[in-house]
Coordinates of C-alpha atoms and ligand atoms in Angstrom, one line a residue:
M977 CA -0.2 0.1 -0.2
P978 CA 1.6 2.9 -1.2
K979 CA 1.9 6.1 1.6
F980 CA 0.1 9.2 0.2
E981 CA 2.5 12.2 0.5
Y982 CA 0.8 15.1 2.4
A983 CA 1.7 18.4 2.6
P984 CA 3.7 19.1 6.0
A985 CA 0.3 20.1 8.1
P986 CA 2.3 21.7 11.3
E987 CA 0.7 23.2 14.2
S988 CA 1.4 26.8 15.3
R989 CA 3.8 27.4 17.9
A990 CA 2.5 31.0 18.2
I991 CA -1.0 30.1 20.9
V992 CA 1.9 29.0 23.6
S993 CA 4.1 31.4 25.4
I994 CA 6.9 29.7 27.1
K995 CA 9.2 31.7 30.1
E996 CA 12.6 31.6 30.2
S997 CA 12.9 30.4 33.9
Y998 CA 10.0 29.1 36.2
G999 CA 10.1 28.8 39.6
L1000 CA 8.6 26.1 42.1
F1001 CA 4.5 26.7 42.8
I1002 CA 4.0 26.8 46.4
G1003 CA 1.7 28.6 48.8
G1004 CA -0.4 29.6 45.5
E1005 CA 2.8 31.7 44.0
F1006 CA 6.1 30.7 41.7
T1007 CA 8.9 31.4 44.3
P1008 CA 12.4 30.9 43.4
G1009 CA 14.2 27.3 45.3
V1010 CA 16.5 28.4 48.1
D1011 CA 19.8 26.9 46.3
G1012 CA 19.0 28.2 43.2
R1013 CA 19.7 25.2 41.3
A1014 CA 17.7 24.8 38.3
F1015 CA 17.6 22.6 34.5
K1016 CA 17.1 22.6 31.2
T1017 CA 13.9 20.9 29.3
I1018 CA 13.9 20.3 25.7
S1019 CA 12.2 19.4 22.9
P1020 CA 12.9 15.7 22.4
A1021 CA 12.5 16.2 18.5
T1022 CA 14.8 18.9 18.2
E1023 CA 16.9 19.4 21.6
E1024 CA 16.2 23.2 20.8
V1025 CA 15.8 24.0 24.5
L1026 CA 12.6 25.3 25.7
A1027 CA 13.2 26.8 29.5
E1028 CA 15.0 26.3 32.5
V1029 CA 13.2 25.1 35.4
T1030 CA 13.9 25.0 39.5
E1031 CA 15.6 21.9 40.8
A1032 CA 13.8 21.8 44.4
G1033 CA 16.0 20.8 46.9
P1034 CA 14.8 19.3 50.7
A1035 CA 13.9 22.3 51.7
D1036 CA 11.6 23.6 48.6
V1037 CA 9.8 20.8 49.3
D1038 CA 9.7 21.1 53.0
R1039 CA 8.2 24.3 52.4
A1040 CA 5.8 23.2 49.9
V1041 CA 4.5 20.1 52.1
S1042 CA 3.6 23.1 54.8
A1043 CA 2.4 25.3 52.5
A1044 CA -0.2 22.4 51.6
R1045 CA -0.6 21.1 55.2
T1046 CA -1.2 25.2 56.3
A1047 CA -4.0 24.6 53.8
Y1048 CA -5.1 21.7 54.8
Q1049 CA -5.5 22.7 58.1
D1050 CA -6.8 26.1 57.3
V1051 CA -9.2 25.8 54.8
W1052 CA -9.4 23.4 52.4
S1053 CA -10.7 20.5 54.9
G1054 CA -13.4 23.1 56.3
L1055 CA -14.7 23.1 52.9
S1056 CA -18.5 22.1 52.0
P1057 CA -18.1 19.3 49.7
A1058 CA -19.8 21.2 47.0
A1059 CA -17.6 23.8 46.8
R1060 CA -14.5 21.4 46.6
G1061 CA -16.7 20.3 43.2
K1062 CA -17.3 23.9 42.3
Y1063 CA -13.1 24.3 42.1
L1064 CA -12.4 21.6 39.9
F1065 CA -15.1 21.9 37.4
R1066 CA -13.7 25.2 37.1
I1067 CA -10.5 23.8 36.6
A1068 CA -11.9 21.2 34.2
R1069 CA -13.6 24.0 31.9
I1070 CA -10.3 25.7 32.1
V1071 CA -8.4 23.1 30.9
Q1072 CA -11.1 22.9 27.8
E1073 CA -10.7 26.6 27.3
R1074 CA -7.2 26.2 26.9
A1075 CA -6.8 22.9 25.5
R1076 CA -5.0 23.5 22.4
E1077 CA -2.3 25.7 24.1
L1078 CA -1.8 22.7 26.7
A1079 CA -1.6 20.5 23.3
V1080 CA 1.3 22.1 21.4
L1081 CA 3.1 22.5 24.7
E1082 CA 2.9 19.0 25.8
S1083 CA 3.8 18.0 22.0
L1084 CA 6.6 20.1 22.7
D1085 CA 8.4 19.4 25.8
N1086 CA 7.7 14.9 25.4
G1087 CA 8.0 15.1 21.6
K1088 CA 4.6 13.0 21.4
P1089 CA 2.4 13.9 17.5
I1090 CA -0.2 16.1 18.6
R1091 CA -3.1 14.4 17.4
E1092 CA -2.3 12.3 20.3
S1093 CA -1.8 15.4 22.8
R1094 CA -5.3 17.0 21.7
D1095 CA -7.7 13.9 20.6
V1096 CA -6.7 11.7 24.0
D1097 CA -4.4 13.3 26.8
I1098 CA -6.3 16.5 26.7
P1099 CA -9.3 15.3 26.1
L1100 CA -9.0 13.1 28.6
V1101 CA -7.7 15.5 31.5
A1102 CA -10.3 17.7 31.2
A1103 CA -12.4 14.4 31.5
H1104 CA -10.7 13.5 35.1
F1105 CA -11.6 17.1 36.3
F1106 CA -15.2 17.0 35.8
Y1107 CA -15.2 13.1 36.7
H1108 CA -14.2 13.8 40.1
A1109 CA -15.9 17.7 40.3
G1110 CA -18.9 14.9 40.2
W1111 CA -17.3 12.8 43.0
A1112 CA -16.8 16.2 45.6
D1113 CA -20.4 16.1 47.2
K1114 CA -21.0 12.3 46.5
L1115 CA -18.7 10.6 48.6
E1116 CA -21.2 9.6 51.1
Y1117 CA -22.1 6.8 48.3
A1118 CA -19.1 5.7 46.9
G1119 CA -19.3 2.9 49.7
Y1120 CA -16.6 3.6 51.9
G1121 CA -19.1 4.5 54.6
P1122 CA -21.6 7.1 55.5
A1123 CA -18.7 10.3 55.7
P1124 CA -15.5 9.2 54.2
R1125 CA -12.6 11.1 55.5
P1126 CA -9.7 12.5 54.0
L1127 CA -6.3 11.9 54.4
G1128 CA -4.5 14.9 54.7
V1129 CA -1.7 16.3 52.4
A1130 CA -0.8 14.2 49.5
G1131 CA 3.0 13.6 47.9
Q1132 CA 2.5 12.2 43.6
V1133 CA 5.3 11.9 41.7
I1134 CA 4.8 10.8 38.1
P1135 CA 6.2 9.8 34.8
W1136 CA 7.0 11.8 31.5
N1137 CA 4.9 9.7 29.4
F1138 CA 1.2 11.2 29.6
P1139 CA 2.4 14.5 32.1
L1140 CA -0.6 16.3 31.7
L1141 CA -2.4 13.1 32.0
M1142 CA -0.8 11.8 34.7
L1143 CA -0.9 14.7 36.6
A1144 CA -4.9 14.8 36.3
W1145 CA -5.1 11.1 37.5
K1146 CA -3.6 12.3 40.5
I1147 CA -4.6 15.8 41.6
A1148 CA -8.1 15.5 40.9
P1149 CA -8.9 12.9 43.3
A1150 CA -6.7 13.5 45.4
L1151 CA -8.6 17.1 45.4
A1152 CA -12.6 16.2 45.2
C1153 CA -11.5 13.6 48.6
G1154 CA -10.8 17.1 50.2
N1155 CA -6.5 16.2 50.5
T1156 CA -4.4 18.8 49.5
V1157 CA -1.5 18.1 47.0
V1158 CA 2.6 18.4 46.3
L1159 CA 2.8 17.2 43.0
K1160 CA 6.5 16.4 41.4
P1161 CA 6.6 16.0 37.7
A1162 CA 9.1 14.7 35.5
E1163 CA 12.4 15.7 35.1
T1164 CA 12.1 15.9 31.3
T1165 CA 8.5 17.1 31.1
P1166 CA 7.5 19.7 33.9
L1167 CA 6.0 22.5 31.4
T1168 CA 2.6 21.4 31.4
A1169 CA 2.0 21.1 35.6
L1170 CA 3.7 24.1 35.8
T1171 CA 1.3 26.1 33.0
F1172 CA -1.4 23.6 35.1
A1173 CA -0.2 25.7 38.5
E1174 CA -1.0 28.4 36.3
I1175 CA -4.9 27.0 35.9
C1176 CA -4.9 26.3 39.5
Q1177 CA -4.2 30.6 40.0
Q1178 CA -7.1 31.8 37.2
A1179 CA -9.1 29.5 39.0
G1180 CA -8.7 30.9 42.0
L1181 CA -7.8 27.4 44.5
P1182 CA -6.8 28.6 47.3
P1183 CA -3.0 29.2 47.9
G1184 CA -1.3 25.5 49.6
V1185 CA -3.8 23.3 47.6
V1186 CA -1.7 22.4 45.3
N1187 CA 1.9 22.5 44.8
I1188 CA 3.9 22.3 41.8
V1189 CA 7.7 21.2 42.3
T1190 CA 10.5 19.9 40.1
G1191 CA 13.5 18.2 39.8
A1192 CA 14.4 15.0 39.5
G1193 CA 14.5 11.9 41.1
E1194 CA 16.4 13.7 44.5
T1195 CA 13.4 16.1 44.6
G1196 CA 10.7 12.5 44.5
R1197 CA 12.8 11.2 46.8
A1198 CA 12.6 14.2 49.0
L1199 CA 9.2 14.6 48.9
V1200 CA 8.2 10.4 49.6
T1201 CA 10.3 10.3 52.3
H1202 CA 9.0 13.8 53.8
P1203 CA 7.3 13.1 57.5
G1204 CA 4.9 15.6 57.0
I1205 CA 3.1 13.4 53.9
D1206 CA 0.1 11.5 54.8
K1207 CA -0.3 9.5 51.1
V1208 CA 2.5 8.8 48.2
A1209 CA 1.0 8.0 45.1
F1210 CA 3.7 7.4 42.3
T1211 CA 3.7 6.6 38.7
G1212 CA 6.5 5.4 37.3
S1213 CA 9.3 2.1 37.2
T1214 CA 9.1 -0.6 39.3
E1215 CA 12.4 -0.4 40.7
V1216 CA 11.4 3.1 41.9
G1217 CA 8.8 2.1 42.7
K1218 CA 9.9 -0.6 45.3
Q1219 CA 12.5 1.8 46.6
I1220 CA 9.7 3.7 47.7
A1221 CA 8.1 1.0 49.1
R1222 CA 10.3 -0.3 51.3
A1223 CA 11.0 3.5 52.0
C1224 CA 7.3 4.0 53.1
A1225 CA 7.3 0.5 54.9
P1226 CA 7.7 1.8 58.4
T1227 CA 6.3 4.7 58.4
R1228 CA 1.8 5.7 58.3
K1229 CA 2.2 6.8 54.7
K1230 CA -0.5 5.4 52.6
V1231 CA 0.5 4.7 49.3
T1232 CA -0.8 3.4 46.0
L1233 CA 2.1 2.9 43.3
E1234 CA 1.3 2.8 39.4
L1235 CA 4.7 0.5 37.9
G1236 CA 5.7 -1.0 34.4
G1237 CA 4.3 -3.3 32.2
K1238 CA 4.6 -5.7 29.6
A1239 CA 1.4 -6.4 28.2
A1240 CA 0.1 -9.5 25.7
N1241 CA -1.8 -8.8 22.6
I1242 CA -3.4 -12.0 22.1
V1243 CA -4.9 -12.4 18.6
F1244 CA -7.3 -15.7 18.5
D1245 CA -7.8 -17.3 14.2
D1246 CA -11.7 -16.2 14.4
A1247 CA -10.4 -12.3 15.3
P1248 CA -11.0 -10.0 13.1
I1249 CA -8.1 -9.2 11.0
D1250 CA -8.1 -5.8 10.1
Q1251 CA -9.3 -4.1 13.4
A1252 CA -6.9 -6.8 15.2
V1253 CA -3.9 -5.2 13.2
E1254 CA -5.8 -1.7 14.3
G1255 CA -5.5 -2.6 17.8
I1256 CA -2.0 -4.6 17.4
V1257 CA -0.7 -0.8 16.1
N1258 CA -2.8 1.2 19.0
G1259 CA -1.6 -1.1 21.4
I1260 CA 2.8 -0.7 20.9
F1261 CA 3.3 2.1 18.7
F1262 CA 1.0 5.3 20.5
N1263 CA 3.0 7.2 22.0
Q1264 CA 6.1 5.9 20.7
G1265 CA 5.1 3.2 23.0
H1266 CA 5.8 5.0 25.7
V1267 CA 2.3 3.7 27.6
C1268 CA 3.2 1.0 30.8
C1269 CA 0.1 -1.1 29.3
A1270 CA 1.3 -0.7 26.0
G1271 CA 0.6 -4.0 23.5
S1272 CA 4.3 -4.9 23.8
R1273 CA 4.1 -8.9 23.7
L1274 CA 1.9 -9.5 20.6
L1275 CA 1.1 -13.5 20.7
V1276 CA -0.2 -15.0 17.4
Q1277 CA -2.7 -18.0 16.9
E1278 CA -0.1 -20.0 14.8
S1279 CA -3.3 -20.3 12.1
V1280 CA -3.7 -16.8 11.3
Y1281 CA 0.5 -16.1 12.2
E1282 CA 0.9 -15.7 8.2
Q1283 CA -2.0 -12.9 7.5
V1284 CA -1.3 -11.2 10.4
M1285 CA 2.2 -10.2 10.1
A1286 CA 1.9 -10.0 6.4
S1287 CA -1.0 -7.1 7.5
L1288 CA 0.7 -5.3 9.9
Q1289 CA 4.2 -4.7 8.1
R1290 CA 1.2 -3.4 5.3
R1291 CA 0.2 -1.4 7.4
L1292 CA 3.2 0.0 9.4
A1293 CA 4.6 1.2 6.2
T1294 CA 1.9 3.7 5.7
L1295 CA 3.1 5.2 9.1
R1296 CA 4.4 8.7 9.0
L1297 CA 7.2 9.2 11.7
G1298 CA 8.8 12.8 12.2
D1299 CA 7.7 16.5 13.4
P1300 CA 5.2 15.5 17.0
L1301 CA 3.2 19.1 15.5
D1302 CA 2.9 18.1 12.1
K1303 CA -1.0 17.2 12.2
N1304 CA -0.8 13.9 9.9
T1305 CA 2.6 13.0 12.2
D1306 CA 1.7 9.3 13.6
V1307 CA 4.9 8.7 15.5
G1308 CA 7.1 11.5 17.0
A1309 CA 10.0 11.9 19.0
I1310 CA 11.8 9.7 22.0
N1311 CA 11.1 11.5 25.4
S1312 CA 15.3 11.6 26.0
A1313 CA 18.2 10.6 25.2
A1314 CA 18.7 8.2 28.1
Q1315 CA 15.9 6.6 26.3
L1316 CA 16.7 6.3 23.3
A1317 CA 20.0 4.5 24.7
K1318 CA 17.4 2.3 26.8
I1319 CA 15.2 1.2 23.6
R1320 CA 18.6 0.7 21.0
E1321 CA 20.5 -1.2 23.9
L1322 CA 17.3 -3.9 24.7
S1323 CA 17.3 -3.9 20.7
L1324 CA 20.2 -4.9 19.6
V1325 CA 19.7 -7.8 23.3
G1326 CA 16.9 -9.0 21.4
E1327 CA 19.4 -9.5 17.5
A1328 CA 22.4 -10.8 20.0
E1329 CA 19.5 -13.0 21.5
G1330 CA 18.4 -14.3 18.2
A1331 CA 15.3 -13.0 16.8
Q1332 CA 15.0 -11.6 13.7
R1333 CA 14.5 -7.3 13.8
W1334 CA 11.6 -5.7 11.3
S1335 CA 11.1 -1.9 10.3
P1336 CA 9.1 -0.3 7.7
P1337 CA 11.2 2.1 5.2
C1338 CA 11.6 5.1 7.8
E1339 CA 14.1 8.3 7.4
L1340 CA 14.5 9.6 11.4
P1341 CA 14.7 13.0 11.6
V1342 CA 18.7 14.0 12.0
K1343 CA 18.4 16.1 15.2
G1344 CA 16.7 15.3 17.9
F1345 CA 15.9 11.2 19.1
W1346 CA 14.4 8.9 17.1
F1347 CA 13.9 5.6 16.4
P1348 CA 11.7 3.5 13.8
P1349 CA 9.0 1.4 15.0
T1350 CA 10.7 -1.9 15.0
V1351 CA 9.1 -5.6 15.2
F1352 CA 11.0 -8.6 16.7
T1353 CA 9.3 -11.9 15.5
G1354 CA 11.1 -15.5 16.5
V1355 CA 11.1 -14.1 20.1
S1356 CA 11.0 -16.7 22.3
Q1357 CA 9.6 -16.3 26.4
A1358 CA 13.0 -16.6 27.8
H1359 CA 14.3 -13.2 25.4
R1360 CA 14.8 -10.4 27.5
I1361 CA 12.7 -8.5 24.9
A1362 CA 9.6 -10.5 25.6
R1363 CA 10.5 -9.9 29.6
E1364 CA 11.5 -6.6 30.0
E1365 CA 9.6 -3.4 29.2
I1366 CA 11.3 -1.1 26.6
F1367 CA 9.0 1.9 26.5
G1368 CA 9.4 2.0 22.8
P1369 CA 8.0 1.5 20.3
V1370 CA 9.1 -1.6 19.8
L1371 CA 6.9 -5.1 19.6
S1372 CA 8.1 -9.0 20.2
V1373 CA 5.9 -11.4 18.5
L1374 CA 4.5 -15.2 19.6
T1375 CA 2.8 -17.5 18.8
F1376 CA -0.2 -19.8 20.9
R1377 CA -2.1 -22.9 19.7
T1378 CA -4.8 -23.2 22.3
P1379 CA -5.9 -20.7 24.4
A1380 CA -5.0 -22.2 27.3
E1381 CA -1.2 -21.7 25.9
A1382 CA -1.6 -18.0 25.5
V1383 CA -3.1 -17.9 29.1
E1384 CA -0.2 -19.4 30.2
K1385 CA 2.2 -17.4 28.0
A1386 CA 0.6 -14.2 29.2
N1387 CA 0.8 -15.1 32.1
N1388 CA 4.4 -15.5 31.9
T1389 CA 5.6 -11.9 33.2
P1390 CA 6.5 -10.2 36.5
Y1391 CA 3.9 -7.5 36.0
G1392 CA 0.4 -7.6 35.4
L1393 CA -0.7 -3.8 34.6
S1394 CA -2.8 -4.7 31.3
A1395 CA -4.2 -7.8 28.3
G1396 CA -5.7 -7.7 24.7
V1397 CA -8.1 -10.9 23.5
W1398 CA -8.6 -10.5 19.9
T1399 CA -11.7 -12.8 19.2
E1400 CA -15.3 -12.9 17.8
K1401 CA -16.0 -15.4 20.4
G1402 CA -17.2 -13.8 23.3
S1403 CA -17.5 -16.9 25.6
L1404 CA -13.5 -17.2 24.8
I1405 CA -13.5 -13.2 26.5
F1406 CA -15.0 -14.3 29.0
W1407 CA -12.9 -17.3 30.0
M1408 CA -9.4 -15.6 28.8
A1409 CA -10.9 -11.9 31.3
S1410 CA -11.1 -14.4 34.7
R1411 CA -8.0 -16.3 33.4
L1412 CA -5.3 -12.7 32.8
R1413 CA -3.6 -11.7 35.6
A1414 CA -3.9 -8.3 34.3
G1415 CA -5.4 -5.1 36.0
V1416 CA -7.0 -4.3 32.8
V1417 CA -8.1 -6.9 29.6
W1418 CA -9.3 -5.7 26.9
A1419 CA -11.1 -7.2 23.9
N1420 CA -11.3 -6.5 20.4
T1421 CA -10.4 -3.0 21.6
F1422 CA -7.1 -1.6 22.9
N1423 CA -5.1 0.8 24.6
K1424 CA -8.7 2.8 26.1
F1425 CA -8.8 5.2 29.1
D1426 CA -12.0 6.4 30.7
P1427 CA -11.9 8.2 34.1
T1428 CA -15.2 6.1 35.3
S1429 CA -12.9 2.9 35.1
P1430 CA -10.2 1.5 38.0
F1431 CA -6.1 1.2 36.8
G1432 CA -4.0 -0.6 38.1
G1433 CA -1.5 -3.5 37.9
Y1434 CA -0.9 -7.2 39.7
K1435 CA 2.1 -8.6 40.3
E1436 CA 5.1 -6.2 40.4
S1437 CA 2.7 -3.7 38.1
G1438 CA 1.9 -1.7 41.4
Y1439 CA -1.3 -2.2 43.9
G1440 CA -3.5 0.5 44.3
R1441 CA -5.8 1.7 41.8
E1442 CA -6.6 5.2 39.9
G1443 CA -9.9 5.9 38.3
G1444 CA -13.8 5.3 39.3
R1445 CA -15.0 4.5 42.2
H1446 CA -12.3 2.3 43.7
G1447 CA -9.5 5.0 42.7
L1448 CA -11.3 7.0 45.2
E1449 CA -10.6 4.3 48.2
A1450 CA -6.5 5.3 48.0
Y1451 CA -7.2 8.9 49.0
L1452 CA -10.1 8.2 51.8
D1453 CA -9.1 6.9 55.4
V1454 CA -10.9 4.0 55.0
Ligands
NAD2695 P1 10.5 6.7 37.0 O1 10.3 6.1 37.9 O2 12.9 6.7 36.0 O3 10.6 8.1 37.4 C1 9.1 8.3 37.7 C2 9.4 9.4 38.4 O4 10.2 9.3 39.3 C3 9.5 10.8 37.6 O5 9.2 12.1 38.7 C4 11.5 10.7 39.2 O6 11.8 11.9 38.9 C5 11.2 10.2 39.9 N1 12.1 9.7 41.0 C6 12.9 8.9 40.1 N2 13.9 8.7 41.2 C7 12.8 8.5 42.2 C8 13.0 8.3 44.4 N3 13.8 7.1 44.1 N4 12.0 8.4 44.7 C9 11.2 9.1 43.9 N5 10.3 9.6 43.1 C10 11.5 9.3 42.0 O7 10.3 6.2 35.3 P2 10.1 7.1 33.6 O8 11.3 7.1 33.3 O9 9.9 8.6 34.0 O10 9.0 6.3 33.5 C11 8.5 5.1 32.9 C12 8.0 4.4 34.1 O11 6.9 5.0 34.2 C13 7.5 2.6 32.9 O12 8.2 2.0 33.9 C14 6.9 3.2 33.2 O13 5.7 1.2 33.0 C15 5.3 3.6 34.3 N6 4.5 3.5 34.1 C16 3.8 3.3 34.8 C17 2.1 3.7 34.8 C18 0.9 3.3 35.1 O14 -0.2 3.8 35.4 N7 1.6 1.9 35.7 C19 1.8 4.6 33.9 C20 2.6 5.4 33.1 C21 4.4 5.5 33.1

């Protein structure tokens, strides 16, 4: 299938005004860091420096936690639930009003295609605030007793793959349940969180209810180990999640962890193959595969293997890789040089272990961090590319003969965040879903997110749920 030639269709950058430097958002205001340290955030597509951002040290984290505590005690915990909801509705509406600006900023700082930030990330951010705004005055009906109480101050640390969406997953339920927060965005993608701080000001949110501290792992560590934190919510790698679990184990802090994944996307021979191929592409090439629940292991029933692979290769040849701000782009930039190095390294390991590597013809831009959509066939369960999270546009393909074998292979992983099943038999979907050890099982679709639906892991993918009624529990004293 030939690729159509499209004229470039770049979204304008003019809608965003990025400041030269950003302070920390503490107590409702932007303030400089105590020790004056800063780092740069760049556009991964061009390596252009976008802004300088303050690196918060322990003294800054301390100030932010104090501001959150004061706001909790003096204002937020005493507000009527309906008044809390009013602020969340306001934030949701401002996010919608500023959606285009937020989408462009997210694509610049993260490298993801504007089509995704515009059509997926930002609409879901607004949806999370709307959904939780609705819960604020209905918590007594959530199933956690007649008058569920908040926990206090939440310390929240998020990754770089869905910067503003992960912020929404954290802040919206925390505030709806009556907590105040200190949030640390990832060091490579701080800009939309800092713009969110402006949105809090615009919404008239009482000072200190939301505090944003920027920095890297050390700042995150200072936050989650701070004694003034009542609740820790972390999304990121399993390795760091384990460190946080160890640090919090001897304390009274309530902890939820959303960690890595190595999801199986399972295609049976009666599946509608064209739809399944779209699901496979969406499962692993959406957001350059920087998705914790990505369908990074494709399990195909042997009888349709040739057909699925031929169709998949044809489809991958039509993907457009390039400028994240171009509205025709399907695959954007890898978020950082470090992540690119990890993807390259694991791909070389895949080849060295004997799997066959394939990519469609694809020209990579000279500047920036790029990796072509890549498929490995001849993968065995013992290969590192079948076991470790690559967190990039790399698919490992395995085959199976029976449903029982598919379940066994799918569950043969330390992770358990998500899975996909493609078949026209409803009974087989239920049979599989009841046996797959994964927090989310999609049937004849993949990577579908909704604020009403709880999301979270089994095994080393973490514990606790975000979204839906279940997600409220993490922020209530129950
Ligand atoms: P990471 O664990 O390196 O970093 C995540 C965040 O933790 C960043 O903000 C980082 O600065 C901070 N951090 C690093 N060391 C810390 C420490 N010792 N204490 C406290 N904070 C620390 O992960 P990453 O590379 O940014 O993100 C990718 C990972 O996130 C992948 O493994 C992916 O699967 C996972 N993820 C999971 C979900 C989910 O919902 N389960 C969603 C998105 C991403």
